[in-house]
PDB file of C-alpha atoms in Angstrom:
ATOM      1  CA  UNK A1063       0.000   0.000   0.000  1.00  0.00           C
ATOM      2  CA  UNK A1064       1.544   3.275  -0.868  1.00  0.00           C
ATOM      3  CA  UNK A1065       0.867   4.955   2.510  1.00  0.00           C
ATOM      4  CA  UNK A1066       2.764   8.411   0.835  1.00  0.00           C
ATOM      5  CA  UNK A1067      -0.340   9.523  -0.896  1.00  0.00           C
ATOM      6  CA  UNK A1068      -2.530  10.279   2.088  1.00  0.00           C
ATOM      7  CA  UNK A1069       0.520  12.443   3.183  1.00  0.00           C
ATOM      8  CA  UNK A1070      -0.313  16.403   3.536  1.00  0.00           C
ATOM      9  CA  UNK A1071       3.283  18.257   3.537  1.00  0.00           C
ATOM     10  CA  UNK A1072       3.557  21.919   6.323  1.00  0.00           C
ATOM     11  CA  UNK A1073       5.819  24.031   6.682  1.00  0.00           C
ATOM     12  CA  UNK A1074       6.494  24.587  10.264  1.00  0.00           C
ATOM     13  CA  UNK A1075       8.542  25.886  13.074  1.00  0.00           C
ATOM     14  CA  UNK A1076      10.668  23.669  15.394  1.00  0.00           C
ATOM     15  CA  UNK A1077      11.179  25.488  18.713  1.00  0.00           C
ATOM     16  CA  UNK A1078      14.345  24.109  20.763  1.00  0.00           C
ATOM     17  CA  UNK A1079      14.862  26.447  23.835  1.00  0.00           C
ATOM     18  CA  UNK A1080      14.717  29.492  22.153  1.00  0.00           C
ATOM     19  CA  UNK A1081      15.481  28.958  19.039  1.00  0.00           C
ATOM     20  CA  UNK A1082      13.013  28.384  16.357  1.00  0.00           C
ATOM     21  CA  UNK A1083      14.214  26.809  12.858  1.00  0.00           C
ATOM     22  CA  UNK A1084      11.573  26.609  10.092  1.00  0.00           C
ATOM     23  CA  UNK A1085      11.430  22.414   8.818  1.00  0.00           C
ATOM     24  CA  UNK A1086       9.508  20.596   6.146  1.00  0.00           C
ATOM     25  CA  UNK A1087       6.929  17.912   8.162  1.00  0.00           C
ATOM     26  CA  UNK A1088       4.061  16.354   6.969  1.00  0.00           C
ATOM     27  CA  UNK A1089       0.772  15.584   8.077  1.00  0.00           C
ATOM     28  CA  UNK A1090      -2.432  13.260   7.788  1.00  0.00           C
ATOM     29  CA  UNK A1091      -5.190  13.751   5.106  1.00  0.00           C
ATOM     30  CA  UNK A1092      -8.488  13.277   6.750  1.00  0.00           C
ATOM     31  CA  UNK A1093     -11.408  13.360   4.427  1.00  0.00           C
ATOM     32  CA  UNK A1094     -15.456  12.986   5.082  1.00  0.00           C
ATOM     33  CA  UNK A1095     -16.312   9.702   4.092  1.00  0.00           C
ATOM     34  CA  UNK A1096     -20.616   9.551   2.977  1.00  0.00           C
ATOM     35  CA  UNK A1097     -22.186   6.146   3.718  1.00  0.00           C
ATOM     36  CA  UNK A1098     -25.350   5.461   1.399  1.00  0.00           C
ATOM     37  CA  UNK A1099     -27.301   2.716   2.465  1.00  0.00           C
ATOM     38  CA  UNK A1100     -30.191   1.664  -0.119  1.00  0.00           C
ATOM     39  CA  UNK A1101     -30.161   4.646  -1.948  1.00  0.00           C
ATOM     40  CA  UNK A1102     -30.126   6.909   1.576  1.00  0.00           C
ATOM     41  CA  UNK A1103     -27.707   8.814   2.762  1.00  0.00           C
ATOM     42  CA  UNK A1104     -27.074   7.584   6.167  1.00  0.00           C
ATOM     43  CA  UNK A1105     -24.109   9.475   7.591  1.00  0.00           C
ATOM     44  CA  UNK A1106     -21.150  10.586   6.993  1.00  0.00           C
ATOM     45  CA  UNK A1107     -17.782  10.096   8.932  1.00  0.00           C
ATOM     46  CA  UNK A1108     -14.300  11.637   9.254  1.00  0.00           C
ATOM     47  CA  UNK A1109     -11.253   9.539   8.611  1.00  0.00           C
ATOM     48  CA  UNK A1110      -8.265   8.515   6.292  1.00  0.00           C
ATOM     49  CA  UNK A1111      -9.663   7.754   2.635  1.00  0.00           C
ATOM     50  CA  UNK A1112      -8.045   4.182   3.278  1.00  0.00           C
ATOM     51  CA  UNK A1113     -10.021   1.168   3.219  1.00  0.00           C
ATOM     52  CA  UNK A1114     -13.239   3.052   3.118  1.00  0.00           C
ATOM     53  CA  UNK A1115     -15.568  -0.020   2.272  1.00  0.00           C
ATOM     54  CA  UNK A1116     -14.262  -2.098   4.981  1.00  0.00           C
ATOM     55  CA  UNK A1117     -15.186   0.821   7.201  1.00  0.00           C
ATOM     56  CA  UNK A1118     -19.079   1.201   6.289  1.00  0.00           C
ATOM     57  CA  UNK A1119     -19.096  -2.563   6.762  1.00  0.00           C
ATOM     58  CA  UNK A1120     -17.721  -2.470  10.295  1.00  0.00           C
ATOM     59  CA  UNK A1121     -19.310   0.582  11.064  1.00  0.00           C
ATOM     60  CA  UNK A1122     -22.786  -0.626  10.166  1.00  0.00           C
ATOM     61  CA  UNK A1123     -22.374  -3.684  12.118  1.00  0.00           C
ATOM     62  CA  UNK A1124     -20.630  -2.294  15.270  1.00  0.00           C
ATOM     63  CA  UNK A1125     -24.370  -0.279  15.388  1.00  0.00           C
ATOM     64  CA  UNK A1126     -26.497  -3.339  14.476  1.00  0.00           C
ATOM     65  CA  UNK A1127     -27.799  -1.791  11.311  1.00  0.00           C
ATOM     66  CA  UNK A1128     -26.473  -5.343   9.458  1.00  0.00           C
ATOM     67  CA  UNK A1129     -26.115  -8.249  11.560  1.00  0.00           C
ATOM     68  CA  UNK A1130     -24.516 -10.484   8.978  1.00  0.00           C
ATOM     69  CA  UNK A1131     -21.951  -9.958   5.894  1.00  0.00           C
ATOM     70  CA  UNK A1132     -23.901 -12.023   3.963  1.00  0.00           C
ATOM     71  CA  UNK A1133     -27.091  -9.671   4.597  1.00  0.00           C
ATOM     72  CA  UNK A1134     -24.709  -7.060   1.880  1.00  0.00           C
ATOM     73  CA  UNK A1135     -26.386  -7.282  -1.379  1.00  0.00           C
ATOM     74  CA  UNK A1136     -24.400  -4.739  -3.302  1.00  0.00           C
ATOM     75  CA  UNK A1137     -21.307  -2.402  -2.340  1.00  0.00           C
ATOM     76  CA  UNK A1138     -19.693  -0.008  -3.764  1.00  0.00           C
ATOM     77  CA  UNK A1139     -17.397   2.970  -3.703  1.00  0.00           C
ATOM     78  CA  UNK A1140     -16.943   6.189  -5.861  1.00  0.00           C
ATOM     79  CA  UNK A1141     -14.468   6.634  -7.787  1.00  0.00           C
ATOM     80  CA  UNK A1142     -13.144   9.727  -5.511  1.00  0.00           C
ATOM     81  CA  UNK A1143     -13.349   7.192  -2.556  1.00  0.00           C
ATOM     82  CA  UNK A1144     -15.621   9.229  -0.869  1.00  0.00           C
ATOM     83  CA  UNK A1145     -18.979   7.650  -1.396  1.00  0.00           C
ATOM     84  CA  UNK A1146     -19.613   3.858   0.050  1.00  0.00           C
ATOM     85  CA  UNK A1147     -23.305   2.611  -1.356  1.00  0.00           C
ATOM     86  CA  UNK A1148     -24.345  -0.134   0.315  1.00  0.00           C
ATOM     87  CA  UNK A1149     -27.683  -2.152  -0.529  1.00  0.00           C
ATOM     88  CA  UNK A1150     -28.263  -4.671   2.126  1.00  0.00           C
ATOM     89  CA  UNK A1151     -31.132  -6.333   4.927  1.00  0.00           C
ATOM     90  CA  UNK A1152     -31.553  -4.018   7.772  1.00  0.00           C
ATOM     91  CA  UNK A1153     -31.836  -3.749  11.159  1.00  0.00           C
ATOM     92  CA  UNK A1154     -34.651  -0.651  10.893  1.00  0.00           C
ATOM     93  CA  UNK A1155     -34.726  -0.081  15.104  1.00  0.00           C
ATOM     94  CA  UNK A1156     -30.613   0.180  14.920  1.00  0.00           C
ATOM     95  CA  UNK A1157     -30.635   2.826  11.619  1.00  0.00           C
ATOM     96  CA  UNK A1158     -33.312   4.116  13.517  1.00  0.00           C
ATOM     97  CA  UNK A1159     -31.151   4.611  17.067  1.00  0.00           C
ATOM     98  CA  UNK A1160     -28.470   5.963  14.982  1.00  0.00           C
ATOM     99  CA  UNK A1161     -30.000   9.159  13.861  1.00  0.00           C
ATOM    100  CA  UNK A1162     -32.154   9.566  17.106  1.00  0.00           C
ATOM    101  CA  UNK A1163     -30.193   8.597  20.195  1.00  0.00           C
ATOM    102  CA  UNK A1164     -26.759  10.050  19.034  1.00  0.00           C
ATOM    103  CA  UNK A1165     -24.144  10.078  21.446  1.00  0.00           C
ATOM    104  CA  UNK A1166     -20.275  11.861  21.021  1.00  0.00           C
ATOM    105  CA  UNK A1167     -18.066   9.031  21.987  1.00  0.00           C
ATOM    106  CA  UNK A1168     -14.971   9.743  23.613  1.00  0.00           C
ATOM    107  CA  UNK A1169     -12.975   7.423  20.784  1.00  0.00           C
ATOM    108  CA  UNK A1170     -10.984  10.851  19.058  1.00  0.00           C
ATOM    109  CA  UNK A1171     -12.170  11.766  15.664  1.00  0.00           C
ATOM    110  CA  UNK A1172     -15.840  12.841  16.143  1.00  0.00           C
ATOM    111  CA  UNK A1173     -17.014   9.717  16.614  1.00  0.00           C
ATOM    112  CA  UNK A1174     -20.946   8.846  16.977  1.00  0.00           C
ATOM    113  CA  UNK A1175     -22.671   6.094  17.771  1.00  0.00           C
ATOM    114  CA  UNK A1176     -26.692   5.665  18.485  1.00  0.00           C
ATOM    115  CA  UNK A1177     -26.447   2.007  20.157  1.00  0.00           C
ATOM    116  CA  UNK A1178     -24.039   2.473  23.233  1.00  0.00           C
ATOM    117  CA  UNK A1179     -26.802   2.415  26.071  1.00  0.00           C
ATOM    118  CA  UNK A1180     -28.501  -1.038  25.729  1.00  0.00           C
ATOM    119  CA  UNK A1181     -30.754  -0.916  23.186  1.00  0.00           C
ATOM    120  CA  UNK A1182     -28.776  -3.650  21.632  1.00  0.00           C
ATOM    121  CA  UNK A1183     -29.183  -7.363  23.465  1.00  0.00           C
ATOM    122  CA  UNK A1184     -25.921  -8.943  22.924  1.00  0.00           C
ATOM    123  CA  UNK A1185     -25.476 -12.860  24.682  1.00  0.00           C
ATOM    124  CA  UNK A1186     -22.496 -13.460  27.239  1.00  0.00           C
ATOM    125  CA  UNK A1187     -19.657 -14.481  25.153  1.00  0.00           C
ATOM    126  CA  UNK A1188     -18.895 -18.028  26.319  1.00  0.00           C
ATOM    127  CA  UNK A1189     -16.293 -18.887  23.605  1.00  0.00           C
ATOM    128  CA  UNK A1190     -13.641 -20.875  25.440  1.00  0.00           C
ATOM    129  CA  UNK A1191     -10.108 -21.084  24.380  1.00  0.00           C
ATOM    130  CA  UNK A1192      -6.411 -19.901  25.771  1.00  0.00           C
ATOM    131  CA  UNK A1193      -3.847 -17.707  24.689  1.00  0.00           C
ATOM    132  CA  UNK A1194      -0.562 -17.773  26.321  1.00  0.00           C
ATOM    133  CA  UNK A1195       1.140 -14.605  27.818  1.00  0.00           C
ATOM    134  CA  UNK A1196       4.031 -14.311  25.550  1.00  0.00           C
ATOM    135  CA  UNK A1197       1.816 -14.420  22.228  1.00  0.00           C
ATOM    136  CA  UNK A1198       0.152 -11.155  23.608  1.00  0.00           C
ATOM    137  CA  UNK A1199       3.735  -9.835  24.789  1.00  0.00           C
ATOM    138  CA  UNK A1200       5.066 -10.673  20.768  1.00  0.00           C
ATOM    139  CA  UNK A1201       1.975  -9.341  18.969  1.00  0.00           C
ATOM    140  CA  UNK A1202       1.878  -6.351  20.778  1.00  0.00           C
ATOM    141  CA  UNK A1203       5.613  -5.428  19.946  1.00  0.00           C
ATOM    142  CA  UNK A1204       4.861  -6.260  16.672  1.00  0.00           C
ATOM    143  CA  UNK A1205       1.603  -4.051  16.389  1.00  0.00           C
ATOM    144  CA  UNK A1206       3.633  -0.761  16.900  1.00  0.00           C
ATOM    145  CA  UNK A1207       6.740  -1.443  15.135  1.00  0.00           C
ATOM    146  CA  UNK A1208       4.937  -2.061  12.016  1.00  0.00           C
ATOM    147  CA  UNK A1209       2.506   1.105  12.266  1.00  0.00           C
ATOM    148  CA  UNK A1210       3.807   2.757   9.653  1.00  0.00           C
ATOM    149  CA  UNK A1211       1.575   5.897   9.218  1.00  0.00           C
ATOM    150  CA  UNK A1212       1.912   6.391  12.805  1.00  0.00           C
ATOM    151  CA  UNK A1213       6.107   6.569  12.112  1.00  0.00           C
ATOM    152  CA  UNK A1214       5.362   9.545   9.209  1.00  0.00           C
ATOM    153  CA  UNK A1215       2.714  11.241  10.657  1.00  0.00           C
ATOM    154  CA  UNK A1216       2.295  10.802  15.217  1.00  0.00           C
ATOM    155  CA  UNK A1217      -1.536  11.125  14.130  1.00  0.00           C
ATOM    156  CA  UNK A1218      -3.150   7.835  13.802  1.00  0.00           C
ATOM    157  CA  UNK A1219      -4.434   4.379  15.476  1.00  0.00           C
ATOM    158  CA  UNK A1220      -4.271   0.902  14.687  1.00  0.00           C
ATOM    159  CA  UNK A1221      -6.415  -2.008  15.530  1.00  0.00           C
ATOM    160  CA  UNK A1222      -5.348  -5.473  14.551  1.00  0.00           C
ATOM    161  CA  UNK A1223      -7.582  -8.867  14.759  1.00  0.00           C
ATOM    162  CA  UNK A1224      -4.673 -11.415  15.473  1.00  0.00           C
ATOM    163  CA  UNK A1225      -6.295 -15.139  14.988  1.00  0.00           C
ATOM    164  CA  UNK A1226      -5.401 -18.422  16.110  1.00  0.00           C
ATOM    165  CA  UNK A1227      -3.735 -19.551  13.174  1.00  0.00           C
ATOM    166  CA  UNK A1228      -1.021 -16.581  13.594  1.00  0.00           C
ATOM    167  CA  UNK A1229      -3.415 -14.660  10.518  1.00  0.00           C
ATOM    168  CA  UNK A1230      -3.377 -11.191  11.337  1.00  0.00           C
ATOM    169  CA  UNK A1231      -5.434  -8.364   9.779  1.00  0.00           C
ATOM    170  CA  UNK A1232      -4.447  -4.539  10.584  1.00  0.00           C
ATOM    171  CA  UNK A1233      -5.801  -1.215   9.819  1.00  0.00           C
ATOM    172  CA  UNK A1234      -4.969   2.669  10.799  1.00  0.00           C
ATOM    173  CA  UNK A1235      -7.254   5.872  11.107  1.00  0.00           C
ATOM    174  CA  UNK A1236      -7.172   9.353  12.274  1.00  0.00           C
ATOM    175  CA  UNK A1237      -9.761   7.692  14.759  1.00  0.00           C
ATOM    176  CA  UNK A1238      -9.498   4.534  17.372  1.00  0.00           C
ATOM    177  CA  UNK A1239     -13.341   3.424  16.674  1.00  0.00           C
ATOM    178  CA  UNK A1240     -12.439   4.277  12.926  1.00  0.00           C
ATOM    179  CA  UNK A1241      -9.814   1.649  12.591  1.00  0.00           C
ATOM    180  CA  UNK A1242     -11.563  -0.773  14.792  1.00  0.00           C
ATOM    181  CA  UNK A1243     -14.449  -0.369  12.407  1.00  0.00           C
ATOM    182  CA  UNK A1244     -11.871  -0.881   9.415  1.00  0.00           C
ATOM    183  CA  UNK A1245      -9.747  -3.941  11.089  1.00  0.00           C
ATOM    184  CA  UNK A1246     -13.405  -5.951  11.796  1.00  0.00           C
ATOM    185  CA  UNK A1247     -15.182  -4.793   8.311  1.00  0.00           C
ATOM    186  CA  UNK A1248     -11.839  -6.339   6.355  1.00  0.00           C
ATOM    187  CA  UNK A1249     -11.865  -9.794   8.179  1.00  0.00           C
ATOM    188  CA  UNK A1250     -16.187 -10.146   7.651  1.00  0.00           C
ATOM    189  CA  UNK A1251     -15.094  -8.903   3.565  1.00  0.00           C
ATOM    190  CA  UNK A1252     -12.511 -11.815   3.713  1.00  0.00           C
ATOM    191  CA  UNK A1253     -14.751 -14.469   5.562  1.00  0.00           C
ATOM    192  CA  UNK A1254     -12.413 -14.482   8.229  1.00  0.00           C
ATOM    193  CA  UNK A1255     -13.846 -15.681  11.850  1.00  0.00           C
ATOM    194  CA  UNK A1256     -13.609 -13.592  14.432  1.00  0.00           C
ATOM    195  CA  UNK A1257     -15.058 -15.119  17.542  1.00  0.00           C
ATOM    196  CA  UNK A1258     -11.764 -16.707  18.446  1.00  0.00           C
ATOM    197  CA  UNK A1259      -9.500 -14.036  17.910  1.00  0.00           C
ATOM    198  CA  UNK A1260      -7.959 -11.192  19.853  1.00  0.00           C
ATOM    199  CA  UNK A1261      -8.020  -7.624  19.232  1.00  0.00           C
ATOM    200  CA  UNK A1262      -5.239  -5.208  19.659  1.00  0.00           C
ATOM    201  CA  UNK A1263      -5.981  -1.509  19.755  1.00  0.00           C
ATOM    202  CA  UNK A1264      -4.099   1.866  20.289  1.00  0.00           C
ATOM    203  CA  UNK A1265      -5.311   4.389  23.156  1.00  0.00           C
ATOM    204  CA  UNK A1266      -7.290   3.418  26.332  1.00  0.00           C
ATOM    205  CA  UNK A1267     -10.031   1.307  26.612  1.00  0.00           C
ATOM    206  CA  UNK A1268     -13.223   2.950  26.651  1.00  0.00           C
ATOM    207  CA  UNK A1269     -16.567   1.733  26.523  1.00  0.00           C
ATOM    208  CA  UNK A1270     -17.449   2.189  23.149  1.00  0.00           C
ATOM    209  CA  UNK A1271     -14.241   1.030  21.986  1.00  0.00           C
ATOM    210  CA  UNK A1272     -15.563  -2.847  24.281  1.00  0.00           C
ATOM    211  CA  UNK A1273     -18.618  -2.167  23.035  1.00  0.00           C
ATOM    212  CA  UNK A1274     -17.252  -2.905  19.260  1.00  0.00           C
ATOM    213  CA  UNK A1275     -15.857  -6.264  20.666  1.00  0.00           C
ATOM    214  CA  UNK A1276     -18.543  -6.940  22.450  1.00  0.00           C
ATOM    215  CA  UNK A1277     -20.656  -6.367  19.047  1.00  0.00           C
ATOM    216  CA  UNK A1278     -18.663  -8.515  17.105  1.00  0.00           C
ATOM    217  CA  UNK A1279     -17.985 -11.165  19.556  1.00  0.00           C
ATOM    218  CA  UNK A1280     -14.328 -10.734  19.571  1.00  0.00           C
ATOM    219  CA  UNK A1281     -13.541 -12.436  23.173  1.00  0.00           C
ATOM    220  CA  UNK A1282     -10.062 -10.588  23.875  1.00  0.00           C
ATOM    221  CA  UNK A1283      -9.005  -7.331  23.653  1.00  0.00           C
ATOM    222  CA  UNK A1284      -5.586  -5.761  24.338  1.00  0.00           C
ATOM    223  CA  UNK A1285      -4.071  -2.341  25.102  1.00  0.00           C
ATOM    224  CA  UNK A1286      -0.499  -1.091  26.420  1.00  0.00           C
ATOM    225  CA  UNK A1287      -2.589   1.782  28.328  1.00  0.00           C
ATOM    226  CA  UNK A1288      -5.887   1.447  30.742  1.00  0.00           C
ATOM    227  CA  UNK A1289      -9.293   0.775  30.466  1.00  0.00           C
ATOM    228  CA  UNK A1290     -11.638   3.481  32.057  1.00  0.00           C
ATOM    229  CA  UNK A1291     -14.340   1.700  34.502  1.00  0.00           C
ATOM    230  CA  UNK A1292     -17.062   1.541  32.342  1.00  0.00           C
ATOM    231  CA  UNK A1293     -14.783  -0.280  30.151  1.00  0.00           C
ATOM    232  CA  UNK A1294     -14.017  -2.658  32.305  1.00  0.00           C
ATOM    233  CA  UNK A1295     -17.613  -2.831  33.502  1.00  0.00           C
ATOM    234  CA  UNK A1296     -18.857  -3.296  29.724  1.00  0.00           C
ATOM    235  CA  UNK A1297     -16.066  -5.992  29.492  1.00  0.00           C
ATOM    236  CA  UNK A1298     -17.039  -8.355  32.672  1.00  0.00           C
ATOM    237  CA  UNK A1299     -20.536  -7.828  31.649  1.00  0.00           C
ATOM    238  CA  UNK A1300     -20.467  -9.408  28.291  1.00  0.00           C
ATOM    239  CA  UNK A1301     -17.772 -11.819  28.723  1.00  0.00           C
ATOM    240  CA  UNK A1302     -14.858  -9.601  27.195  1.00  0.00           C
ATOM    241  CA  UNK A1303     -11.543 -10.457  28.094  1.00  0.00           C
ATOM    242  CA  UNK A1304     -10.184  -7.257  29.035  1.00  0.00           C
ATOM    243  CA  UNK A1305      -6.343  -6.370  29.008  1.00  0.00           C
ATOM    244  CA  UNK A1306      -5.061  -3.027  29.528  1.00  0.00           C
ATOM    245  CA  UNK A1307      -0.654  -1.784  30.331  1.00  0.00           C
ATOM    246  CA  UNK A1308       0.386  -5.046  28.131  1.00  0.00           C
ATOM    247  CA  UNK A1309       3.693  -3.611  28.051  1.00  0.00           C
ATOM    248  CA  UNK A1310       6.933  -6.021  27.306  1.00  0.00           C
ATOM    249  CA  UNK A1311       6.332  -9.135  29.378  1.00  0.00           C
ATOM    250  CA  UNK A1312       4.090  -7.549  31.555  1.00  0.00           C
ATOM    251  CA  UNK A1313      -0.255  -6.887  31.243  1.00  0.00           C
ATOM    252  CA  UNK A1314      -3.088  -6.412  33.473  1.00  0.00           C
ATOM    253  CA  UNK A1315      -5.804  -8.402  32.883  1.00  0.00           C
ATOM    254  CA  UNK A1316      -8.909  -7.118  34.009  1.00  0.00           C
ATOM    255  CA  UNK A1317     -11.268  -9.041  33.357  1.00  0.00           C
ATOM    256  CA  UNK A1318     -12.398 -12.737  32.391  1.00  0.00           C
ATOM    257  CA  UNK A1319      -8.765 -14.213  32.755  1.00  0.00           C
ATOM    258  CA  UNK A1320      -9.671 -17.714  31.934  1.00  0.00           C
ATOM    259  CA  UNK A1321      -8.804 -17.030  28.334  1.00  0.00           C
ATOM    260  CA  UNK A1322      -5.050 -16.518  29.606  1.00  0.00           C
ATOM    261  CA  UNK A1323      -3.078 -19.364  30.174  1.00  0.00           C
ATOM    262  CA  UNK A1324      -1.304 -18.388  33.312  1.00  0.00           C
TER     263      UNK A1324
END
């Protein structure tokens, strides 16, 4: 993927004491992204013009609007890459949530979801299986070294589905529920299963950022920094394995620690 074309260059000003020298840098593009879904416009999102129909997917069925790929009819995207049309089944009550019970999520990027306070019934995750320690130590080394927008730019997240089989899937955005969108919405295009996998994010652990676990029935989810208490609330709730500070050979595992072979 050439990453370089969704590269801004600034000029700017480096200040070191007080001395300021002016330096070349570059930034992120971030363009508005407008989801159509059977010939409506549904909304329209803020985010890196990079895998833009893997995001409608996961964004549509983080909120419950589609409950299955294989409800997806027809997609398609502009030529631009700024126009996703989806025809598909649909949830009506979730489409419905999303334009009336809006809520500002505190995932950066200006994100919005309608479905964060229970009007979705979800079952306790009860998938049963182990990873060891030192997988989540390796993987999470690995998932920052090889951020490579993050190296030019400072100004994204990554989320990466890691599955059994050693199959990993990764994407980056401006925002953390953006590329947790992206990351899920490429493994359901693939017909990759995710309810035995783990998922690695950047930033703290929020409740909406669970709350896309918990809607996809990924069973793990990892961090190197915390998980606010409704995070970990959401987490034990739905039977989320919850692991925040996984730093080197060292994690806190918050809840549901079965799933870690200790």
């Amino acid at each position: 993927m050439d990453n370089q074309k969704y590269l801004k260059k600034v000029i700017i000003d480096k200040v070191s004491g007080n001395e300021a020298v002016e330096f070349d840098d570059v930034t992120i593009e971030e363009s508005r992204l407008n989801l159509y879904l059977n010939g409506e416009k549904a909304i329209s999102m803020m985010c890196i013009p990079i895998d833009q129909d893997a995001h409608a997917i996961g964004f549509l069925m983080s909120e419950n609007v589609i409950s299955s790929i294989d409800d997806v009819e027809e997609l398609t995207l502009s030529e631009d890459g700024l126009r996703v049309d989806i025809k598909a089944k649909i949830n009506e009550g979730s489409l419905e949530n999303l334009y009336t019970e809006k809520t500002l999520v505190s995932g950066c990027g200006g994100g919005v979801t309608g479905n964060v306070a229970g009007s979705v019934e979800i079952p306790f995750n009860q998938v049963s299986f182990q990873v060891k320690p030192e997988t989540i130590s390796t993987e999470v080394k690995k998932f920052y070294e090889e951020s490579e927008l993050y190296k030019l730019t400072g100004c994204v997240h990554k989320a990466m589905i890691y599955l059994l089989d050693g199959t990993t899937v990764t994407s980056e955005d401006i925002g953390r529920h953006n590329a947790i969108d992206k990351v899920v919405g490429k493994c359901k295009l693939k017909g990759l299963d995710t309810t035995k996998s783990v998922l690695f994010v950047s930033g703290r652990l929020s409740s909406e950022m669970v709350t896309k676990a918990v809607m996809h029935k990924v069973p793990i989810i990892v961090s190197r920094t915390a998980p606010t208490y409704l995070g970990v609330q959401t987490a034990h709730k739905h039977g989320v394995t919850l692991i925040g500070f996984a730093r080197g050979k060292r994690m806190n595992l918050y809840t549901h620690q079965g799933r870690i072979d200790v």
